[in-house]
């Protein structure tokens, strides 16, 4: 049985490991190897993850038989609004299709409702196959944005929203 548990600082290494295993599969055909490495180093170093937590991000893990299958991070009251922003959500490639992502989003949605949020927001790369999954989960594309992340790299994203 898959359980959703709150992650702690002791889980940051596990979160980074999942990202390093997942990103090449999720983004290997979308991003250059150099951009992939740059982004992983920038977003999943222990310092970066601790800074996320210090800035109000909550991390959760999907765990089955003491093995972490995936994780998500989210922020309630995003930019002092009644929105909850899902910042990260990744499952190990071998655990995709088992309902892990759905469980993570449902857990975030419940927390968001309990905190008084009106909607969920997330960014997704415009070429990511996960867009269809998010649409099945009730999200709609509301905006197209490009975010500069350094070294001339861009995140070419859609902003998606789900009303609660």
PDB file of C-alpha atoms in Angstrom:
ATOM      1  CA  UNK A   1       0.000   0.000   0.000  1.00  0.00           C
ATOM      2  CA  UNK A   2       1.338   3.398  -0.990  1.00  0.00           C
ATOM      3  CA  UNK A   3       1.436   5.955   1.806  1.00  0.00           C
ATOM      4  CA  UNK A   4       1.983   9.701   1.554  1.00  0.00           C
ATOM      5  CA  UNK A   5       4.271  11.011   4.290  1.00  0.00           C
ATOM      6  CA  UNK A   6       5.701  14.413   5.097  1.00  0.00           C
ATOM      7  CA  UNK A   7       9.364  14.605   4.156  1.00  0.00           C
ATOM      8  CA  UNK A   8      12.009  15.882   6.560  1.00  0.00           C
ATOM      9  CA  UNK A   9      15.543  17.188   6.104  1.00  0.00           C
ATOM     10  CA  UNK A  10      16.697  13.569   6.430  1.00  0.00           C
ATOM     11  CA  UNK A  11      14.768  12.803   3.207  1.00  0.00           C
ATOM     12  CA  UNK A  12      16.466  15.444   1.044  1.00  0.00           C
ATOM     13  CA  UNK A  13      18.987  12.927  -0.296  1.00  0.00           C
ATOM     14  CA  UNK A  14      16.114  10.615  -1.302  1.00  0.00           C
ATOM     15  CA  UNK A  15      14.310  13.495  -3.030  1.00  0.00           C
ATOM     16  CA  UNK A  16      17.455  14.419  -4.977  1.00  0.00           C
ATOM     17  CA  UNK A  17      18.019  10.774  -5.957  1.00  0.00           C
ATOM     18  CA  UNK A  18      14.488  10.518  -7.350  1.00  0.00           C
ATOM     19  CA  UNK A  19      14.988  13.732  -9.345  1.00  0.00           C
ATOM     20  CA  UNK A  20      18.324  12.545 -10.751  1.00  0.00           C
ATOM     21  CA  UNK A  21      16.726   9.248 -11.862  1.00  0.00           C
ATOM     22  CA  UNK A  22      13.548  10.857 -13.225  1.00  0.00           C
ATOM     23  CA  UNK A  23      14.736  13.971 -15.043  1.00  0.00           C
ATOM     24  CA  UNK A  24      16.777  12.218 -17.777  1.00  0.00           C
ATOM     25  CA  UNK A  25      13.684  10.176 -18.658  1.00  0.00           C
ATOM     26  CA  UNK A  26      11.244  13.106 -18.406  1.00  0.00           C
ATOM     27  CA  UNK A  27      13.423  15.726 -20.102  1.00  0.00           C
ATOM     28  CA  UNK A  28      16.057  13.801 -22.069  1.00  0.00           C
ATOM     29  CA  UNK A  29      14.341  14.516 -25.395  1.00  0.00           C
ATOM     30  CA  UNK A  30      13.427  18.108 -24.437  1.00  0.00           C
ATOM     31  CA  UNK A  31      16.585  19.579 -22.854  1.00  0.00           C
ATOM     32  CA  UNK A  32      20.268  19.371 -23.702  1.00  0.00           C
ATOM     33  CA  UNK A  33      22.449  17.278 -21.394  1.00  0.00           C
ATOM     34  CA  UNK A  34      24.192  20.478 -20.263  1.00  0.00           C
ATOM     35  CA  UNK A  35      20.893  22.173 -19.332  1.00  0.00           C
ATOM     36  CA  UNK A  36      19.677  19.016 -17.609  1.00  0.00           C
ATOM     37  CA  UNK A  37      22.808  18.863 -15.448  1.00  0.00           C
ATOM     38  CA  UNK A  38      22.703  22.604 -14.730  1.00  0.00           C
ATOM     39  CA  UNK A  39      19.068  22.477 -13.596  1.00  0.00           C
ATOM     40  CA  UNK A  40      19.484  19.346 -11.471  1.00  0.00           C
ATOM     41  CA  UNK A  41      22.491  20.868  -9.707  1.00  0.00           C
ATOM     42  CA  UNK A  42      20.662  24.186  -9.228  1.00  0.00           C
ATOM     43  CA  UNK A  43      17.343  22.739  -8.018  1.00  0.00           C
ATOM     44  CA  UNK A  44      18.317  19.565  -6.158  1.00  0.00           C
ATOM     45  CA  UNK A  45      21.456  20.333  -4.196  1.00  0.00           C
ATOM     46  CA  UNK A  46      20.937  19.952  -0.457  1.00  0.00           C
ATOM     47  CA  UNK A  47      21.296  23.729  -0.108  1.00  0.00           C
ATOM     48  CA  UNK A  48      18.639  24.406  -2.763  1.00  0.00           C
ATOM     49  CA  UNK A  49      16.181  21.974  -1.182  1.00  0.00           C
ATOM     50  CA  UNK A  50      16.766  23.436   2.297  1.00  0.00           C
ATOM     51  CA  UNK A  51      16.198  26.922   0.856  1.00  0.00           C
ATOM     52  CA  UNK A  52      12.882  25.691  -0.625  1.00  0.00           C
ATOM     53  CA  UNK A  53      11.801  24.502   2.828  1.00  0.00           C
ATOM     54  CA  UNK A  54      12.925  27.771   4.427  1.00  0.00           C
ATOM     55  CA  UNK A  55      10.777  29.607   1.854  1.00  0.00           C
ATOM     56  CA  UNK A  56       7.614  27.712   2.784  1.00  0.00           C
ATOM     57  CA  UNK A  57       7.712  24.681   0.505  1.00  0.00           C
ATOM     58  CA  UNK A  58       6.403  21.443   2.011  1.00  0.00           C
ATOM     59  CA  UNK A  59       7.748  18.158   0.671  1.00  0.00           C
ATOM     60  CA  UNK A  60       5.847  14.875   0.701  1.00  0.00           C
ATOM     61  CA  UNK A  61       6.927  11.382  -0.297  1.00  0.00           C
ATOM     62  CA  UNK A  62       4.966   8.482  -1.746  1.00  0.00           C
ATOM     63  CA  UNK A  63       6.309   5.395   0.020  1.00  0.00           C
ATOM     64  CA  UNK A  64       5.585   1.710  -0.498  1.00  0.00           C
ATOM     65  CA  UNK A  65       7.296  -0.992   1.580  1.00  0.00           C
ATOM     66  CA  UNK A  66       9.750   1.618   2.910  1.00  0.00           C
ATOM     67  CA  UNK A  67      10.792   2.593  -0.643  1.00  0.00           C
ATOM     68  CA  UNK A  68      10.180   6.154  -1.849  1.00  0.00           C
ATOM     69  CA  UNK A  69       8.464   6.003  -5.253  1.00  0.00           C
ATOM     70  CA  UNK A  70       8.047   9.728  -5.796  1.00  0.00           C
ATOM     71  CA  UNK A  71       7.793  13.137  -4.178  1.00  0.00           C
ATOM     72  CA  UNK A  72       6.103  16.482  -4.491  1.00  0.00           C
ATOM     73  CA  UNK A  73       6.620  19.923  -3.041  1.00  0.00           C
ATOM     74  CA  UNK A  74       4.009  22.611  -2.685  1.00  0.00           C
ATOM     75  CA  UNK A  75       3.440  25.998  -1.108  1.00  0.00           C
ATOM     76  CA  UNK A  76       0.201  27.167   0.458  1.00  0.00           C
ATOM     77  CA  UNK A  77      -0.690  30.878   0.285  1.00  0.00           C
ATOM     78  CA  UNK A  78       1.488  31.148  -2.823  1.00  0.00           C
ATOM     79  CA  UNK A  79       2.613  34.767  -3.265  1.00  0.00           C
ATOM     80  CA  UNK A  80       0.243  35.731  -0.428  1.00  0.00           C
ATOM     81  CA  UNK A  81      -2.815  34.583  -2.385  1.00  0.00           C
ATOM     82  CA  UNK A  82      -5.419  31.895  -1.751  1.00  0.00           C
ATOM     83  CA  UNK A  83      -3.589  29.601  -4.196  1.00  0.00           C
ATOM     84  CA  UNK A  84      -1.487  26.524  -3.511  1.00  0.00           C
ATOM     85  CA  UNK A  85       1.422  26.090  -5.920  1.00  0.00           C
ATOM     86  CA  UNK A  86       2.786  22.635  -6.734  1.00  0.00           C
ATOM     87  CA  UNK A  87       6.474  23.332  -7.314  1.00  0.00           C
ATOM     88  CA  UNK A  88       7.755  19.813  -7.926  1.00  0.00           C
ATOM     89  CA  UNK A  89       6.197  16.415  -8.568  1.00  0.00           C
ATOM     90  CA  UNK A  90       8.225  13.457  -9.806  1.00  0.00           C
ATOM     91  CA  UNK A  91       7.872   9.693  -9.690  1.00  0.00           C
ATOM     92  CA  UNK A  92      10.551   7.126 -10.409  1.00  0.00           C
ATOM     93  CA  UNK A  93      10.129   5.936 -14.003  1.00  0.00           C
ATOM     94  CA  UNK A  94       9.354   2.385 -12.845  1.00  0.00           C
ATOM     95  CA  UNK A  95       6.577   3.638 -10.546  1.00  0.00           C
ATOM     96  CA  UNK A  96       4.762   5.708 -13.183  1.00  0.00           C
ATOM     97  CA  UNK A  97       1.312   4.453 -14.075  1.00  0.00           C
ATOM     98  CA  UNK A  98       0.684   3.069 -10.569  1.00  0.00           C
ATOM     99  CA  UNK A  99      -1.363   6.025  -9.343  1.00  0.00           C
ATOM    100  CA  UNK A 100       1.504   7.605  -7.389  1.00  0.00           C
ATOM    101  CA  UNK A 101       1.125  11.020  -9.031  1.00  0.00           C
ATOM    102  CA  UNK A 102      -2.622  10.966  -8.466  1.00  0.00           C
ATOM    103  CA  UNK A 103      -2.110  10.177  -4.761  1.00  0.00           C
ATOM    104  CA  UNK A 104       0.413  13.001  -4.388  1.00  0.00           C
ATOM    105  CA  UNK A 105      -1.886  15.534  -6.077  1.00  0.00           C
ATOM    106  CA  UNK A 106      -4.915  14.377  -4.065  1.00  0.00           C
ATOM    107  CA  UNK A 107      -2.914  14.785  -0.853  1.00  0.00           C
ATOM    108  CA  UNK A 108      -1.850  18.305  -1.856  1.00  0.00           C
ATOM    109  CA  UNK A 109      -5.429  19.136  -2.861  1.00  0.00           C
ATOM    110  CA  UNK A 110      -6.767  18.023   0.541  1.00  0.00           C
ATOM    111  CA  UNK A 111      -4.126  20.087   2.347  1.00  0.00           C
ATOM    112  CA  UNK A 112      -4.869  23.085   0.112  1.00  0.00           C
ATOM    113  CA  UNK A 113      -8.606  22.882   0.844  1.00  0.00           C
ATOM    114  CA  UNK A 114      -7.889  22.562   4.583  1.00  0.00           C
ATOM    115  CA  UNK A 115      -5.723  25.713   4.350  1.00  0.00           C
ATOM    116  CA  UNK A 116      -8.463  27.643   2.500  1.00  0.00           C
ATOM    117  CA  UNK A 117      -6.958  27.652  -0.981  1.00  0.00           C
ATOM    118  CA  UNK A 118      -9.226  28.338  -3.939  1.00  0.00           C
ATOM    119  CA  UNK A 119      -7.039  26.646  -6.539  1.00  0.00           C
ATOM    120  CA  UNK A 120      -3.927  24.644  -7.320  1.00  0.00           C
ATOM    121  CA  UNK A 121      -1.280  25.996  -9.680  1.00  0.00           C
ATOM    122  CA  UNK A 122       1.676  24.316 -11.329  1.00  0.00           C
ATOM    123  CA  UNK A 123       4.167  24.942 -14.104  1.00  0.00           C
ATOM    124  CA  UNK A 124       4.937  22.248 -16.661  1.00  0.00           C
ATOM    125  CA  UNK A 125       7.349  22.276 -19.572  1.00  0.00           C
ATOM    126  CA  UNK A 126       5.360  22.904 -22.757  1.00  0.00           C
ATOM    127  CA  UNK A 127       6.792  19.733 -24.327  1.00  0.00           C
ATOM    128  CA  UNK A 128       6.330  17.455 -21.295  1.00  0.00           C
ATOM    129  CA  UNK A 129       4.082  14.426 -21.797  1.00  0.00           C
ATOM    130  CA  UNK A 130       2.733  14.971 -18.257  1.00  0.00           C
ATOM    131  CA  UNK A 131       0.424  17.724 -19.562  1.00  0.00           C
ATOM    132  CA  UNK A 132      -2.182  15.080 -20.420  1.00  0.00           C
ATOM    133  CA  UNK A 133      -1.950  13.622 -16.908  1.00  0.00           C
ATOM    134  CA  UNK A 134      -2.525  17.039 -15.362  1.00  0.00           C
ATOM    135  CA  UNK A 135      -5.501  17.644 -17.629  1.00  0.00           C
ATOM    136  CA  UNK A 136      -6.998  14.300 -16.514  1.00  0.00           C
ATOM    137  CA  UNK A 137      -6.508  15.496 -12.935  1.00  0.00           C
ATOM    138  CA  UNK A 138      -8.623  18.590 -13.682  1.00  0.00           C
ATOM    139  CA  UNK A 139      -5.943  21.166 -14.529  1.00  0.00           C
ATOM    140  CA  UNK A 140      -6.290  23.603 -17.429  1.00  0.00           C
ATOM    141  CA  UNK A 141      -3.626  25.669 -19.161  1.00  0.00           C
ATOM    142  CA  UNK A 142      -4.048  29.327 -18.188  1.00  0.00           C
ATOM    143  CA  UNK A 143      -0.770  30.893 -19.339  1.00  0.00           C
ATOM    144  CA  UNK A 144       2.393  30.329 -21.362  1.00  0.00           C
ATOM    145  CA  UNK A 145       5.610  31.665 -19.817  1.00  0.00           C
ATOM    146  CA  UNK A 146       9.365  31.623 -20.353  1.00  0.00           C
ATOM    147  CA  UNK A 147      11.522  31.807 -17.229  1.00  0.00           C
ATOM    148  CA  UNK A 148      15.228  32.647 -17.464  1.00  0.00           C
ATOM    149  CA  UNK A 149      17.236  30.407 -15.127  1.00  0.00           C
ATOM    150  CA  UNK A 150      20.801  31.432 -15.914  1.00  0.00           C
ATOM    151  CA  UNK A 151      23.514  30.574 -18.460  1.00  0.00           C
ATOM    152  CA  UNK A 152      21.084  31.538 -21.206  1.00  0.00           C
ATOM    153  CA  UNK A 153      18.714  28.686 -20.345  1.00  0.00           C
ATOM    154  CA  UNK A 154      14.942  29.065 -20.333  1.00  0.00           C
ATOM    155  CA  UNK A 155      12.148  27.108 -18.747  1.00  0.00           C
ATOM    156  CA  UNK A 156       9.448  27.119 -21.429  1.00  0.00           C
ATOM    157  CA  UNK A 157       6.354  26.384 -19.386  1.00  0.00           C
ATOM    158  CA  UNK A 158       2.620  26.372 -19.266  1.00  0.00           C
ATOM    159  CA  UNK A 159       0.984  27.514 -16.052  1.00  0.00           C
ATOM    160  CA  UNK A 160      -1.865  25.161 -15.246  1.00  0.00           C
ATOM    161  CA  UNK A 161      -4.670  25.658 -12.720  1.00  0.00           C
ATOM    162  CA  UNK A 162      -7.238  23.505 -10.995  1.00  0.00           C
ATOM    163  CA  UNK A 163     -10.117  25.213  -9.227  1.00  0.00           C
ATOM    164  CA  UNK A 164     -10.929  23.768  -5.799  1.00  0.00           C
TER     165      UNK A 164
END
